[in-house]
Coordinates of C-alpha atoms in Angstrom, one line a residue:
M214 CA 0.0 0.0 0.0
P215 CA 1.5 3.4 -0.9
S216 CA 2.7 5.5 2.0
N217 CA 0.6 8.5 1.0
S218 CA -2.7 6.7 0.4
I219 CA -5.8 7.5 2.4
Y220 CA -5.6 4.3 4.3
A221 CA -2.0 5.0 5.3
R222 CA -3.0 8.4 6.5
C223 CA -5.9 7.0 8.5
L224 CA -3.7 4.4 10.2
R225 CA -1.2 7.1 11.1
G226 CA -4.0 9.1 12.8
D227 CA -4.1 11.9 10.2
Y228 CA -8.0 11.8 10.4
S229 CA -9.8 12.3 13.8
F230 CA -13.5 11.6 14.2
G231 CA -15.7 12.2 17.2
R232 CA -15.1 14.1 20.4
K233 CA -12.9 13.3 23.2
Y234 CA -14.0 13.8 26.8
Q235 CA -11.8 14.0 29.8
A236 CA -14.4 12.6 32.2
G237 CA -16.9 9.9 32.0
V238 CA -16.6 6.3 30.9
G239 CA -15.3 6.0 27.4
F240 CA -16.4 3.5 24.8
F241 CA -14.7 2.3 21.7
R242 CA -16.0 1.6 18.2
P243 CA -14.3 0.7 14.9
C244 CA -13.0 3.4 12.7
F245 CA -15.5 3.9 9.9
V246 CA -12.7 4.9 7.5
C247 CA -10.6 1.8 7.7
A248 CA -12.8 -0.5 9.8
S249 CA -9.9 -1.2 12.1
K250 CA -10.7 -2.0 15.7
G251 CA -7.2 -0.9 16.6
H252 CA -7.7 2.5 15.1
A253 CA -10.9 3.9 16.7
D254 CA -12.4 7.0 18.0
Q255 CA -13.1 7.2 21.7
I256 CA -16.2 8.9 22.9
H257 CA -16.5 9.7 26.6
S258 CA -19.7 10.4 28.6
K259 CA -20.0 11.7 32.0
T260 CA -20.8 9.2 34.7
G261 CA -24.2 9.9 36.1
G262 CA -24.9 12.6 33.4
D263 CA -28.4 13.3 32.1
N264 CA -29.8 11.6 29.0
R265 CA -30.4 14.9 27.2
T266 CA -26.7 15.8 27.2
A267 CA -25.8 12.4 26.0
R268 CA -28.3 12.5 23.2
N269 CA -27.1 16.0 22.1
T270 CA -23.6 14.8 22.1
Q271 CA -24.5 11.8 20.0
K272 CA -26.3 13.9 17.5
E273 CA -23.4 16.3 17.1
T274 CA -21.0 13.4 16.7
I275 CA -23.2 11.8 14.0
S276 CA -23.5 15.1 12.1
Y277 CA -19.8 15.7 12.2
M278 CA -19.0 12.1 11.0
T279 CA -21.4 12.5 8.1
K280 CA -19.7 15.6 6.9
A281 CA -16.2 14.1 7.3
M282 CA -17.4 11.0 5.4
D283 CA -18.3 13.1 2.4
E284 CA -14.9 14.8 2.3
F285 CA -13.2 11.5 2.7
E286 CA -15.1 9.9 -0.2
A287 CA -13.9 12.7 -2.4
L288 CA -10.3 12.2 -1.4
L289 CA -10.6 8.5 -1.8
E290 CA -11.9 8.8 -5.3
E291 CA -9.0 11.2 -6.2
S292 CA -6.6 8.7 -4.7
F293 CA -7.9 5.9 -6.8
E294 CA -7.6 8.0 -9.9
M295 CA -3.8 8.6 -9.2
D296 CA -1.4 5.7 -9.9
T297 CA 1.8 6.3 -8.0
P298 CA 4.9 5.4 -10.2
D299 CA 7.2 2.6 -9.2
E300 CA 10.6 3.3 -7.8
G301 CA 13.4 2.8 -10.4
S302 CA 11.4 4.2 -13.3
V303 CA 11.7 7.4 -15.3
V304 CA 9.1 10.1 -14.8
K305 CA 8.4 13.5 -16.1
G306 CA 8.6 16.6 -13.9
K307 CA 8.5 20.4 -14.0
V308 CA 11.1 22.7 -12.6
I309 CA 9.3 24.9 -10.1
A310 CA 12.4 26.6 -8.5
I311 CA 16.2 26.9 -8.6
E312 CA 18.0 27.5 -5.4
A313 CA 21.3 26.7 -3.7
G314 CA 22.7 25.0 -6.8
Q315 CA 19.8 22.7 -7.1
A316 CA 16.6 22.5 -9.2
I317 CA 13.3 21.7 -7.3
I318 CA 11.2 19.5 -9.6
D319 CA 7.6 18.6 -9.2
V320 CA 7.1 15.1 -10.5
G321 CA 3.4 15.0 -9.8
Y322 CA 1.6 12.7 -7.4
K323 CA 2.0 15.5 -4.8
M324 CA 5.8 14.7 -4.8
E325 CA 8.7 17.0 -5.2
G326 CA 12.5 16.3 -5.4
R327 CA 15.8 18.1 -5.7
V328 CA 18.5 17.6 -8.4
D329 CA 22.0 19.2 -8.6
L330 CA 22.4 21.6 -11.5
K331 CA 25.6 19.9 -12.7
E332 CA 23.4 17.0 -13.7
F333 CA 21.9 19.2 -16.4
A334 CA 25.2 20.2 -17.9
D335 CA 27.2 18.4 -20.7
P336 CA 31.0 17.9 -20.1
G337 CA 32.7 21.2 -20.2
E338 CA 29.5 23.3 -20.6
A339 CA 27.2 25.3 -18.3
P340 CA 23.9 23.8 -17.0
K341 CA 21.0 24.2 -19.3
I342 CA 17.9 24.5 -17.1
A343 CA 15.3 27.1 -16.2
V344 CA 12.1 27.4 -14.2
G345 CA 9.2 26.0 -16.0
D346 CA 11.2 23.5 -18.1
E347 CA 9.8 20.0 -18.3
V348 CA 12.5 17.3 -17.7
E349 CA 12.6 13.5 -17.3
V350 CA 14.1 12.2 -14.0
F351 CA 14.8 8.9 -12.5
L352 CA 12.7 8.1 -9.4
R353 CA 15.1 6.4 -7.0
Q354 CA 12.9 6.6 -3.9
V355 CA 9.3 7.8 -3.4
E356 CA 10.0 9.6 -0.1
N357 CA 13.0 10.1 2.0
S358 CA 13.3 11.1 5.7
R359 CA 12.4 14.7 4.8
G360 CA 9.3 13.7 2.9
E361 CA 10.8 14.4 -0.5
A362 CA 11.2 12.2 -3.6
V363 CA 14.8 11.1 -4.4
I364 CA 15.3 11.8 -8.1
S365 CA 18.2 12.0 -10.5
R366 CA 18.5 13.6 -13.9
E367 CA 21.9 11.9 -14.7
M368 CA 20.4 8.4 -14.2
A369 CA 17.5 9.3 -16.4
R370 CA 19.8 10.4 -19.1
R371 CA 21.8 7.2 -18.7
E372 CA 18.8 5.0 -19.0
E373 CA 17.7 7.0 -22.1
A374 CA 21.2 6.8 -23.5
W375 CA 21.5 3.0 -23.0
D376 CA 18.2 2.4 -24.8
R377 CA 19.4 4.6 -27.7
L378 CA 22.9 3.0 -27.8
E379 CA 21.5 -0.6 -27.7
K380 CA 19.5 0.2 -30.8
A381 CA 22.5 1.8 -32.5
Y382 CA 24.7 -1.1 -31.6
A383 CA 22.2 -3.6 -33.0
A384 CA 21.9 -1.6 -36.2
E385 CA 25.7 -1.0 -36.4
E386 CA 25.0 2.7 -36.5
R387 CA 27.3 5.6 -35.5
V388 CA 26.7 7.4 -32.2
E389 CA 27.7 11.0 -31.3
G390 CA 29.8 11.7 -28.2
A391 CA 32.5 13.9 -26.8
I392 CA 35.9 13.0 -25.2
F393 CA 35.9 14.6 -21.7
G394 CA 38.6 12.7 -19.7
R395 CA 41.8 10.7 -19.8
V396 CA 42.1 7.3 -18.0
K397 CA 44.7 4.6 -18.0
G398 CA 44.9 3.1 -21.4
G399 CA 42.6 5.6 -23.1
F400 CA 39.9 8.2 -22.7
T401 CA 36.3 8.6 -21.4
V402 CA 33.6 9.6 -23.8
D403 CA 30.2 11.1 -23.0
L404 CA 27.5 9.5 -25.3
G405 CA 24.7 11.8 -24.2
G406 CA 24.4 10.4 -20.6
A407 CA 26.3 7.1 -20.8
V408 CA 30.0 7.1 -20.3
A409 CA 32.1 4.9 -22.6
F410 CA 35.7 3.9 -22.8
L411 CA 37.8 4.9 -25.8
P412 CA 41.1 2.8 -26.0
G413 CA 44.2 4.7 -27.0
S414 CA 44.7 2.5 -30.0
Q415 CA 41.2 3.4 -31.3
V416 CA 41.6 7.2 -31.2
D417 CA 43.1 7.6 -34.7
V418 CA 44.6 5.6 -37.5
R419 CA 48.1 6.7 -36.3
P420 CA 49.3 7.2 -32.7
V421 CA 48.1 10.5 -31.3
R422 CA 50.7 12.4 -29.2
D423 CA 48.4 15.2 -28.2
A424 CA 44.7 14.6 -27.7
G425 CA 44.0 18.1 -26.5
P426 CA 42.3 19.3 -29.7
L427 CA 39.9 16.4 -29.5
M428 CA 38.7 17.1 -26.0
G429 CA 35.1 18.3 -25.7
L430 CA 34.6 18.1 -29.5
K431 CA 31.4 16.3 -30.5
Q432 CA 32.1 13.7 -33.1
P433 CA 30.9 10.3 -34.3
F434 CA 32.0 7.0 -32.7
Q435 CA 31.4 3.3 -33.4
V436 CA 30.2 1.1 -30.6
L437 CA 32.5 -1.9 -30.4
K438 CA 31.1 -3.6 -27.3
M439 CA 28.5 -3.0 -24.6
D440 CA 27.3 -4.8 -21.5
R441 CA 24.4 -3.1 -19.8
R442 CA 24.5 -5.4 -16.8
R443 CA 28.1 -4.4 -16.0
G444 CA 27.7 -0.9 -17.4
N445 CA 30.6 -1.3 -19.9
I446 CA 30.7 0.4 -23.3
V447 CA 33.7 0.4 -25.6
V448 CA 33.8 2.8 -28.6
S449 CA 36.1 3.5 -31.5
R450 CA 36.9 6.7 -33.3
R451 CA 39.5 5.0 -35.5
A452 CA 36.8 2.8 -37.1
I453 CA 34.9 5.9 -38.3
L454 CA 38.1 7.4 -39.7
E455 CA 39.1 4.2 -41.5
E456 CA 35.7 3.9 -43.0
S457 CA 35.7 7.4 -44.3
R458 CA 39.3 7.2 -45.3
A459 CA 38.7 4.0 -47.2
E460 CA 35.9 5.7 -49.2
Q461 CA 38.1 8.7 -49.8
R462 CA 41.1 6.5 -50.7
A463 CA 39.1 4.5 -53.2
E464 CA 37.9 7.7 -54.9
V465 CA 41.4 9.3 -55.0
I466 CA 43.1 6.1 -56.1
G467 CA 40.6 5.7 -58.9
N468 CA 41.8 9.0 -60.3
L469 CA 45.5 8.1 -60.1
T470 CA 47.6 6.2 -62.7
E471 CA 51.1 4.8 -62.6
G472 CA 53.6 7.3 -64.1
Q473 CA 51.4 10.2 -63.2
T474 CA 53.0 13.3 -61.7
V475 CA 51.1 14.8 -58.8
D476 CA 51.6 17.4 -56.0
G477 CA 51.6 16.2 -52.4
V478 CA 52.2 17.5 -48.9
V479 CA 54.7 15.8 -46.6
K480 CA 52.7 14.4 -43.7
N481 CA 55.1 12.4 -41.8
I482 CA 58.9 11.5 -41.9
T483 CA 60.4 8.2 -40.8
E484 CA 63.9 6.7 -41.1
Y485 CA 62.9 4.7 -44.2
G486 CA 61.0 7.4 -46.0
A487 CA 58.2 9.9 -45.9
F488 CA 54.4 9.7 -46.1
V489 CA 52.9 12.2 -48.6
D490 CA 49.2 13.3 -48.6
L491 CA 47.9 13.2 -52.1
G492 CA 44.5 14.8 -51.2
G493 CA 42.9 12.3 -48.8
V494 CA 45.2 9.3 -49.4
D495 CA 48.8 8.8 -48.3
G496 CA 51.6 7.5 -50.5
L497 CA 55.0 6.3 -49.4
L498 CA 58.1 8.0 -50.7
H499 CA 60.9 5.7 -49.9
V500 CA 64.3 7.1 -49.0
T501 CA 65.9 5.4 -52.0
D502 CA 63.5 7.1 -54.4
M503 CA 64.1 10.6 -53.1
A504 CA 67.3 11.4 -55.0
W505 CA 69.8 9.6 -57.2
R506 CA 72.5 10.4 -54.6
R507 CA 72.7 8.6 -51.2
V508 CA 70.3 10.1 -48.6
N509 CA 71.1 9.1 -45.1
H510 CA 67.8 10.4 -43.6
P511 CA 64.7 11.9 -45.4
S512 CA 64.9 15.0 -43.2
E513 CA 68.0 16.0 -45.2
I514 CA 65.9 17.0 -48.1
L515 CA 62.3 17.1 -46.8
A516 CA 60.3 18.9 -44.1
I517 CA 56.8 18.2 -42.7
G518 CA 54.2 20.4 -44.3
E519 CA 56.3 20.9 -47.5
T520 CA 54.6 20.6 -50.8
I521 CA 56.5 18.5 -53.3
K522 CA 56.1 17.1 -56.8
V523 CA 56.2 13.3 -57.0
Q524 CA 55.6 10.6 -59.5
V525 CA 53.3 7.6 -58.9
I526 CA 55.5 4.5 -59.3
K527 CA 53.1 1.8 -58.3
I528 CA 49.5 1.4 -57.1
N529 CA 48.3 -1.7 -55.3
K530 CA 44.6 -2.0 -56.0
E531 CA 44.0 -4.6 -53.3
T532 CA 45.8 -2.9 -50.4
H533 CA 45.4 0.6 -51.7
R534 CA 49.2 1.3 -51.2
I535 CA 50.8 3.9 -53.3
S536 CA 54.6 4.0 -54.0
L537 CA 56.0 7.4 -55.0
G538 CA 59.3 8.8 -56.3
M539 CA 61.0 12.1 -56.7
K540 CA 64.2 11.1 -58.4
Q541 CA 62.2 9.7 -61.3
L542 CA 61.5 13.3 -62.3
Q543 CA 65.2 14.0 -62.6
E544 CA 67.8 13.0 -65.2
D545 CA 69.5 9.7 -64.4
P546 CA 73.2 10.4 -63.9
W547 CA 74.1 6.8 -64.7
D548 CA 73.2 7.3 -68.3
L549 CA 76.6 9.1 -68.8
V550 CA 78.7 7.3 -66.2
Q551 CA 80.7 5.1 -68.6
A552 CA 81.5 8.1 -70.8
K553 CA 82.5 10.4 -68.0
Y554 CA 84.5 7.9 -66.0
P555 CA 86.6 5.6 -68.2
L556 CA 88.5 2.7 -66.7
E557 CA 91.8 3.6 -65.0
S558 CA 91.0 7.3 -64.9
S559 CA 91.5 9.2 -61.7
H560 CA 88.9 11.5 -60.1
T561 CA 88.3 13.4 -56.9
G562 CA 85.3 12.3 -54.8
R563 CA 83.9 12.7 -51.3
V564 CA 83.6 9.9 -48.8
T565 CA 79.9 9.4 -47.9
N566 CA 79.9 6.2 -45.9
I567 CA 82.3 3.9 -44.2
T568 CA 81.7 0.2 -43.6
D569 CA 83.8 -2.8 -42.4
Y570 CA 84.4 -3.8 -45.9
G571 CA 85.3 -0.5 -47.5
A572 CA 84.2 3.1 -48.1
F573 CA 81.7 4.7 -50.5
V574 CA 82.9 7.6 -52.5
E575 CA 80.6 10.0 -54.3
L576 CA 81.9 11.0 -57.7
E577 CA 78.9 13.2 -58.4
P578 CA 75.3 13.5 -57.0
G579 CA 73.7 10.1 -57.7
V580 CA 77.0 8.3 -58.6
E581 CA 78.8 6.4 -55.9
G582 CA 81.6 3.9 -56.0
L583 CA 83.0 1.5 -53.5
V584 CA 86.6 1.4 -52.5
H585 CA 87.1 -2.1 -51.1
V586 CA 89.3 -2.4 -48.0
S587 CA 91.8 -4.3 -50.1
E588 CA 92.2 -1.4 -52.5
M589 CA 92.7 1.3 -49.9
S590 CA 96.4 1.1 -48.9
W591 CA 99.5 -0.7 -50.1
T592 CA 100.8 -1.2 -46.6
K593 CA 97.8 -1.2 -44.2
K594 CA 96.3 -4.6 -44.8
N595 CA 94.4 -5.5 -41.7
V596 CA 93.0 -2.2 -40.5
H597 CA 89.5 -0.7 -40.5
P598 CA 88.7 1.6 -43.4
G599 CA 87.8 4.3 -40.8
K600 CA 91.5 4.5 -39.8
I601 CA 92.5 5.3 -43.4
V602 CA 89.7 7.7 -44.5
S603 CA 87.0 9.7 -42.8
T604 CA 83.5 10.7 -43.7
S605 CA 83.2 13.9 -45.9
Q606 CA 86.9 13.6 -46.8
E607 CA 88.0 14.6 -50.3
V608 CA 90.0 11.7 -51.8
E609 CA 91.5 10.9 -55.2
V610 CA 90.4 7.5 -56.6
M611 CA 90.9 5.5 -59.7
V612 CA 88.0 3.8 -61.6
L613 CA 88.7 0.0 -61.7
E614 CA 85.4 -1.4 -62.9
I615 CA 81.9 -0.2 -64.0
D616 CA 78.8 -2.4 -63.9
G617 CA 76.0 -0.4 -65.6
A618 CA 73.4 -3.1 -65.0
K619 CA 74.0 -3.3 -61.3
R620 CA 74.8 0.5 -61.1
R621 CA 78.1 -0.2 -59.4
V622 CA 81.5 1.4 -59.7
S623 CA 84.6 -0.2 -58.2
L624 CA 87.2 2.3 -57.2
G625 CA 90.8 2.1 -55.9
L626 CA 92.5 4.5 -53.5
K627 CA 96.0 3.0 -53.5
Q628 CA 96.2 2.9 -57.3
T629 CA 96.5 6.7 -57.3
M630 CA 99.7 6.3 -55.4
R631 CA 102.9 4.5 -56.5
N632 CA 103.7 1.0 -55.2
P633 CA 106.1 1.7 -52.3
W634 CA 107.9 -1.5 -53.0
E635 CA 108.6 -0.3 -56.6
V636 CA 109.8 3.0 -55.3
F637 CA 112.0 1.3 -52.7
A638 CA 113.5 -1.0 -55.4
E639 CA 114.3 2.0 -57.5
T640 CA 115.8 4.1 -54.8
H641 CA 117.5 1.2 -52.8
P642 CA 119.1 -1.3 -55.1
E643 CA 120.7 -4.5 -53.6
G644 CA 123.7 -3.7 -51.5
T645 CA 122.4 -0.3 -50.3
E646 CA 122.8 0.4 -46.7
V647 CA 119.6 1.5 -44.8
E648 CA 118.7 2.3 -41.2
G649 CA 115.4 1.6 -39.5
E650 CA 113.6 0.9 -36.3
V651 CA 113.0 -2.7 -35.1
K652 CA 109.2 -3.0 -35.4
N653 CA 108.8 -6.7 -34.4
I654 CA 110.8 -9.7 -33.3
T655 CA 109.8 -13.2 -34.3
E656 CA 111.4 -16.6 -34.0
F657 CA 112.8 -16.4 -37.5
G658 CA 114.1 -12.8 -37.6
L659 CA 113.6 -9.1 -37.2
F660 CA 111.2 -6.7 -39.0
V661 CA 112.7 -3.3 -39.6
G662 CA 110.8 -0.2 -40.6
L663 CA 111.8 1.3 -44.0
P664 CA 110.9 4.5 -45.9
G665 CA 107.5 4.4 -47.6
D666 CA 105.8 2.8 -44.5
I667 CA 107.1 -0.7 -45.4
D668 CA 109.0 -3.3 -43.5
G669 CA 112.1 -5.4 -44.4
M670 CA 113.0 -8.6 -42.7
V671 CA 116.4 -9.7 -41.3
H672 CA 116.7 -13.5 -41.1
L673 CA 118.4 -15.2 -38.2
S674 CA 121.2 -16.2 -40.5
D675 CA 121.8 -12.5 -41.4
L676 CA 122.2 -11.2 -37.9
S677 CA 125.8 -12.0 -37.1
W678 CA 129.0 -13.5 -38.5
D679 CA 130.2 -14.7 -35.2
E680 CA 127.1 -15.9 -33.4
R681 CA 124.3 -18.3 -34.2
G682 CA 121.1 -16.5 -35.2
E683 CA 119.2 -17.9 -32.1
D684 CA 121.8 -16.3 -29.9
A685 CA 122.3 -13.1 -31.8
I686 CA 118.6 -12.2 -31.9
Q687 CA 118.6 -11.9 -28.1
N688 CA 120.7 -8.8 -28.4
Y689 CA 117.8 -6.8 -30.1
R690 CA 114.7 -5.1 -28.7
K691 CA 111.7 -3.4 -30.2
G692 CA 112.4 0.3 -30.9
D693 CA 116.2 -0.3 -31.5
M694 CA 117.7 1.5 -34.5
V695 CA 119.7 -0.8 -36.6
G696 CA 121.7 -0.6 -39.8
A697 CA 121.3 -3.2 -42.5
V698 CA 122.1 -3.9 -46.2
V699 CA 119.4 -4.6 -48.8
S700 CA 120.0 -8.1 -50.0
E701 CA 116.9 -8.6 -52.1
V702 CA 113.6 -6.8 -53.1
D703 CA 110.6 -8.8 -54.5
V704 CA 108.0 -6.3 -55.7
E705 CA 105.4 -8.9 -56.6
K706 CA 105.5 -10.6 -53.2
E707 CA 106.1 -7.3 -51.5
R708 CA 109.1 -8.6 -49.6
I709 CA 112.4 -7.0 -48.8
S710 CA 115.3 -9.0 -47.4
L711 CA 117.9 -7.2 -45.2
S712 CA 121.2 -8.3 -43.7
I713 CA 122.7 -6.7 -40.6
K714 CA 125.9 -8.7 -40.7
G715 CA 126.4 -7.5 -44.3
V716 CA 127.0 -3.9 -43.1
G717 CA 130.6 -2.9 -43.9
G718 CA 131.0 -5.4 -46.7
D719 CA 130.6 -9.1 -47.2
K720 CA 133.2 -10.6 -45.0
F721 CA 132.3 -14.1 -46.1
A722 CA 132.9 -13.3 -49.7
E723 CA 136.2 -11.7 -48.8
A724 CA 137.2 -14.7 -46.6
V725 CA 136.4 -17.4 -49.0
G726 CA 137.0 -15.5 -52.3
G727 CA 139.6 -18.0 -53.5
V728 CA 138.2 -21.1 -51.9
K729 CA 136.2 -23.6 -53.9
R730 CA 134.5 -26.8 -53.2
G731 CA 137.1 -29.6 -52.8
S732 CA 139.8 -27.3 -51.6
I733 CA 142.0 -28.3 -48.7
V734 CA 142.4 -25.6 -46.1
T735 CA 143.8 -25.3 -42.6
V736 CA 141.4 -24.3 -39.8
N737 CA 141.8 -23.6 -36.1
V738 CA 139.7 -25.5 -33.5
T739 CA 137.8 -22.9 -31.4
K740 CA 135.4 -25.1 -29.4
I741 CA 134.8 -28.7 -28.5
E742 CA 131.3 -30.1 -28.3
D743 CA 129.7 -33.6 -27.9
G744 CA 128.4 -33.5 -31.5
G745 CA 131.6 -32.2 -33.1
V746 CA 134.1 -29.4 -33.0
E747 CA 133.8 -25.7 -34.0
V748 CA 136.5 -24.4 -36.3
E749 CA 137.4 -21.0 -37.8
Y750 CA 138.8 -20.1 -41.2
E751 CA 139.7 -16.5 -41.9
G752 CA 137.3 -15.2 -39.3
M753 CA 134.4 -17.4 -40.6
K754 CA 133.3 -20.1 -38.3
S755 CA 132.2 -23.5 -39.3
F756 CA 131.2 -26.7 -37.5
I757 CA 132.6 -30.2 -38.1
R758 CA 130.1 -32.9 -37.1
R759 CA 131.3 -36.0 -35.2
S760 CA 130.8 -38.2 -38.3
D761 CA 133.1 -35.9 -40.3
L762 CA 136.0 -36.0 -37.8
S763 CA 137.6 -39.1 -39.3
R764 CA 137.3 -41.8 -41.9
D765 CA 138.0 -44.3 -39.1
R766 CA 134.9 -44.7 -37.0
A767 CA 137.0 -45.3 -33.9
E768 CA 138.7 -41.9 -34.3
Q769 CA 135.4 -39.9 -34.6
R770 CA 136.0 -38.6 -31.1
P771 CA 135.8 -34.8 -30.4
E772 CA 137.9 -35.2 -27.2
R773 CA 140.9 -36.1 -29.2
F774 CA 141.1 -32.4 -30.3
S775 CA 142.0 -29.4 -28.3
V776 CA 141.2 -25.8 -28.7
G777 CA 143.9 -24.1 -30.7
D778 CA 144.7 -27.2 -32.8
K779 CA 145.3 -26.7 -36.5
V780 CA 143.5 -29.2 -38.7
D781 CA 143.5 -29.7 -42.4
V782 CA 139.9 -30.0 -43.8
R783 CA 138.3 -30.4 -47.2
I784 CA 135.7 -27.8 -48.3
T785 CA 132.5 -29.6 -48.9
N786 CA 130.1 -26.7 -49.5
V787 CA 130.3 -22.9 -50.1
D788 CA 126.8 -21.2 -49.6
S789 CA 127.3 -17.6 -50.5
K790 CA 123.7 -16.7 -49.9
A791 CA 123.5 -18.3 -46.4
H792 CA 127.1 -17.3 -45.8
R793 CA 128.0 -20.9 -44.7
L794 CA 131.2 -22.9 -45.3
G795 CA 131.0 -26.7 -45.0
V796 CA 134.3 -28.5 -44.0
S797 CA 135.1 -32.2 -43.2
I798 CA 138.2 -34.1 -42.1
K799 CA 136.7 -37.4 -43.3
A800 CA 136.2 -36.0 -46.8
R801 CA 139.9 -34.9 -46.8
E802 CA 141.1 -38.4 -45.8
I803 CA 138.9 -40.1 -48.4
A804 CA 140.1 -37.7 -51.1
E805 CA 143.8 -38.4 -50.2
E806 CA 143.2 -42.1 -50.3
K807 CA 141.7 -41.9 -53.8
E808 CA 144.6 -39.8 -55.0
A809 CA 147.2 -42.3 -53.6
V810 CA 145.5 -45.2 -55.2
Q811 CA 145.5 -43.4 -58.6
Q812 CA 149.3 -42.7 -58.3
Y813 CA 150.7 -45.8 -56.7
G814 CA 148.5 -48.7 -57.5
S815 CA 145.0 -50.0 -57.8
S816 CA 142.8 -52.4 -56.1
D817 CA 143.6 -55.0 -58.6
S818 CA 147.5 -54.8 -58.3
G819 CA 147.7 -57.0 -55.2
A820 CA 149.4 -54.2 -53.2
S821 CA 148.0 -53.6 -49.8
L822 CA 146.7 -50.3 -48.6
G823 CA 149.6 -49.9 -46.2
D824 CA 152.1 -50.4 -49.1
I825 CA 150.3 -47.8 -51.2
L826 CA 150.1 -45.3 -48.4
G827 CA 153.7 -46.0 -47.4
A828 CA 154.9 -45.3 -50.9
A829 CA 152.8 -42.2 -51.0
L830 CA 154.3 -40.9 -47.8
K831 CA 157.8 -41.5 -49.1
G832 CA 156.9 -39.7 -52.3
D833 CA 155.7 -36.8 -50.2
E834 CA 159.0 -36.8 -48.4

């Protein structure tokens, strides 16, 4: 039963019937309004009073009750005609007053409620409400503790919006809204009372850095998902833009043809190119199609907002992608490359790029050649190209090869300079004395720096006349300045042989100038070793191995010699290049035996070897 009904008022005691007396014995009767025994009028009479007074009182009571009954019936009929709305429904009301930031609204049914003015305002706008306006509100509660209806304009707008949005979502229609706030992952959108979520990826077809210009602007959205029970709505602005963009792209692309020259505005610049707006559709201008020369970054020649003339290179009808070019509108410099740059001709160019395998040199805008690392220097073989040349450096190069089909030019940097080994061979013939710094020491010799940034090698055998190479190399350190003689120059193999012991003349050649293989010479014993003895001839040392100490095996004992002994030996080898002299006592004895046999007998004469040698010795005496 509604709380404001006639019956409710009766039960609360809003209606009083009959008279009340302080004295006398009271009596009770049911209420004629609601027929409730618990709710009754009490009529008192005086104990011991006269009958006339009682009868008058009764008449007055009956008259009063008859009049009240008529009024009550009128109110009851009016109550039956009014149907009090249910809580949780939307009702219409009229603004009867605006005070203290609230609008007082009469929703009928003898009910009034209050609504904050901010509920009548759109995001970012002033409230739009005035006295006398009829509005729809949401009835949350019929009566609160103050006897007022609890109503909400915002909830009414939300219910209305949800009904409208559900119909638009089912029909896949666009809805209008305004972005009014930023939240994690996106934005909030007012859809005329309902709040929706706009993901950041659905704001535009490209990432939006500044969404300020979009705030508060009424624009269309597409409802992607909605759940009324949970109160979730997800919308997209990107879907609207893509749809309109697709229509516009189809129209613009239909008017374009490959090879056509059009004007466009640079819309965006990336590392690999630039996007150009052709009037509603974007085309990609790749960095390689901007100019015939090398372009490291598109920003070198383009700026956002700049109007440029481009040529349509390719149109993909399925994906609607357009490839553009600028260099195609210019003359191709490669058409004249072979005529302007003949083979083995030298030219000045600018280093534009350096890689691990070489450096690119620009001969003219649009024409670049590669100087491979192997063609950069005669002497620096295993160094990075960046240590030989630098970016933007002007260098002189020689054209080695041209491949017009692949648009490649092979260049050489070292070819513009003379081969340092050829120069050294011309300026330092064999036998020339040079001086240089010891650059490196290895197990087989020394490397000495020479003019022209080249090195020469001193072999162990060319270090000293008096010491073995293994011992002599211990006397040298990196950075030592040494003098040497050029013994050989091989230009093709890029090798230079030096000799330190050759400084001051070839002592070996002087010492053994008249000695030939087979000659018998006298040597001095200078050292006794287990494997043989060391001897010296004219300052040149040689070594007689144990097996060469005697023809007789029993006499092949080094200890039978003493330092300072003079011994006759036979020359077995003269190596002028290695500066070595081979000597042998055994070879001398065998040679003397053969000579004695030839002079005094033969193996067939029957004479003994002792007889032959005895005769030979007598002949010598």
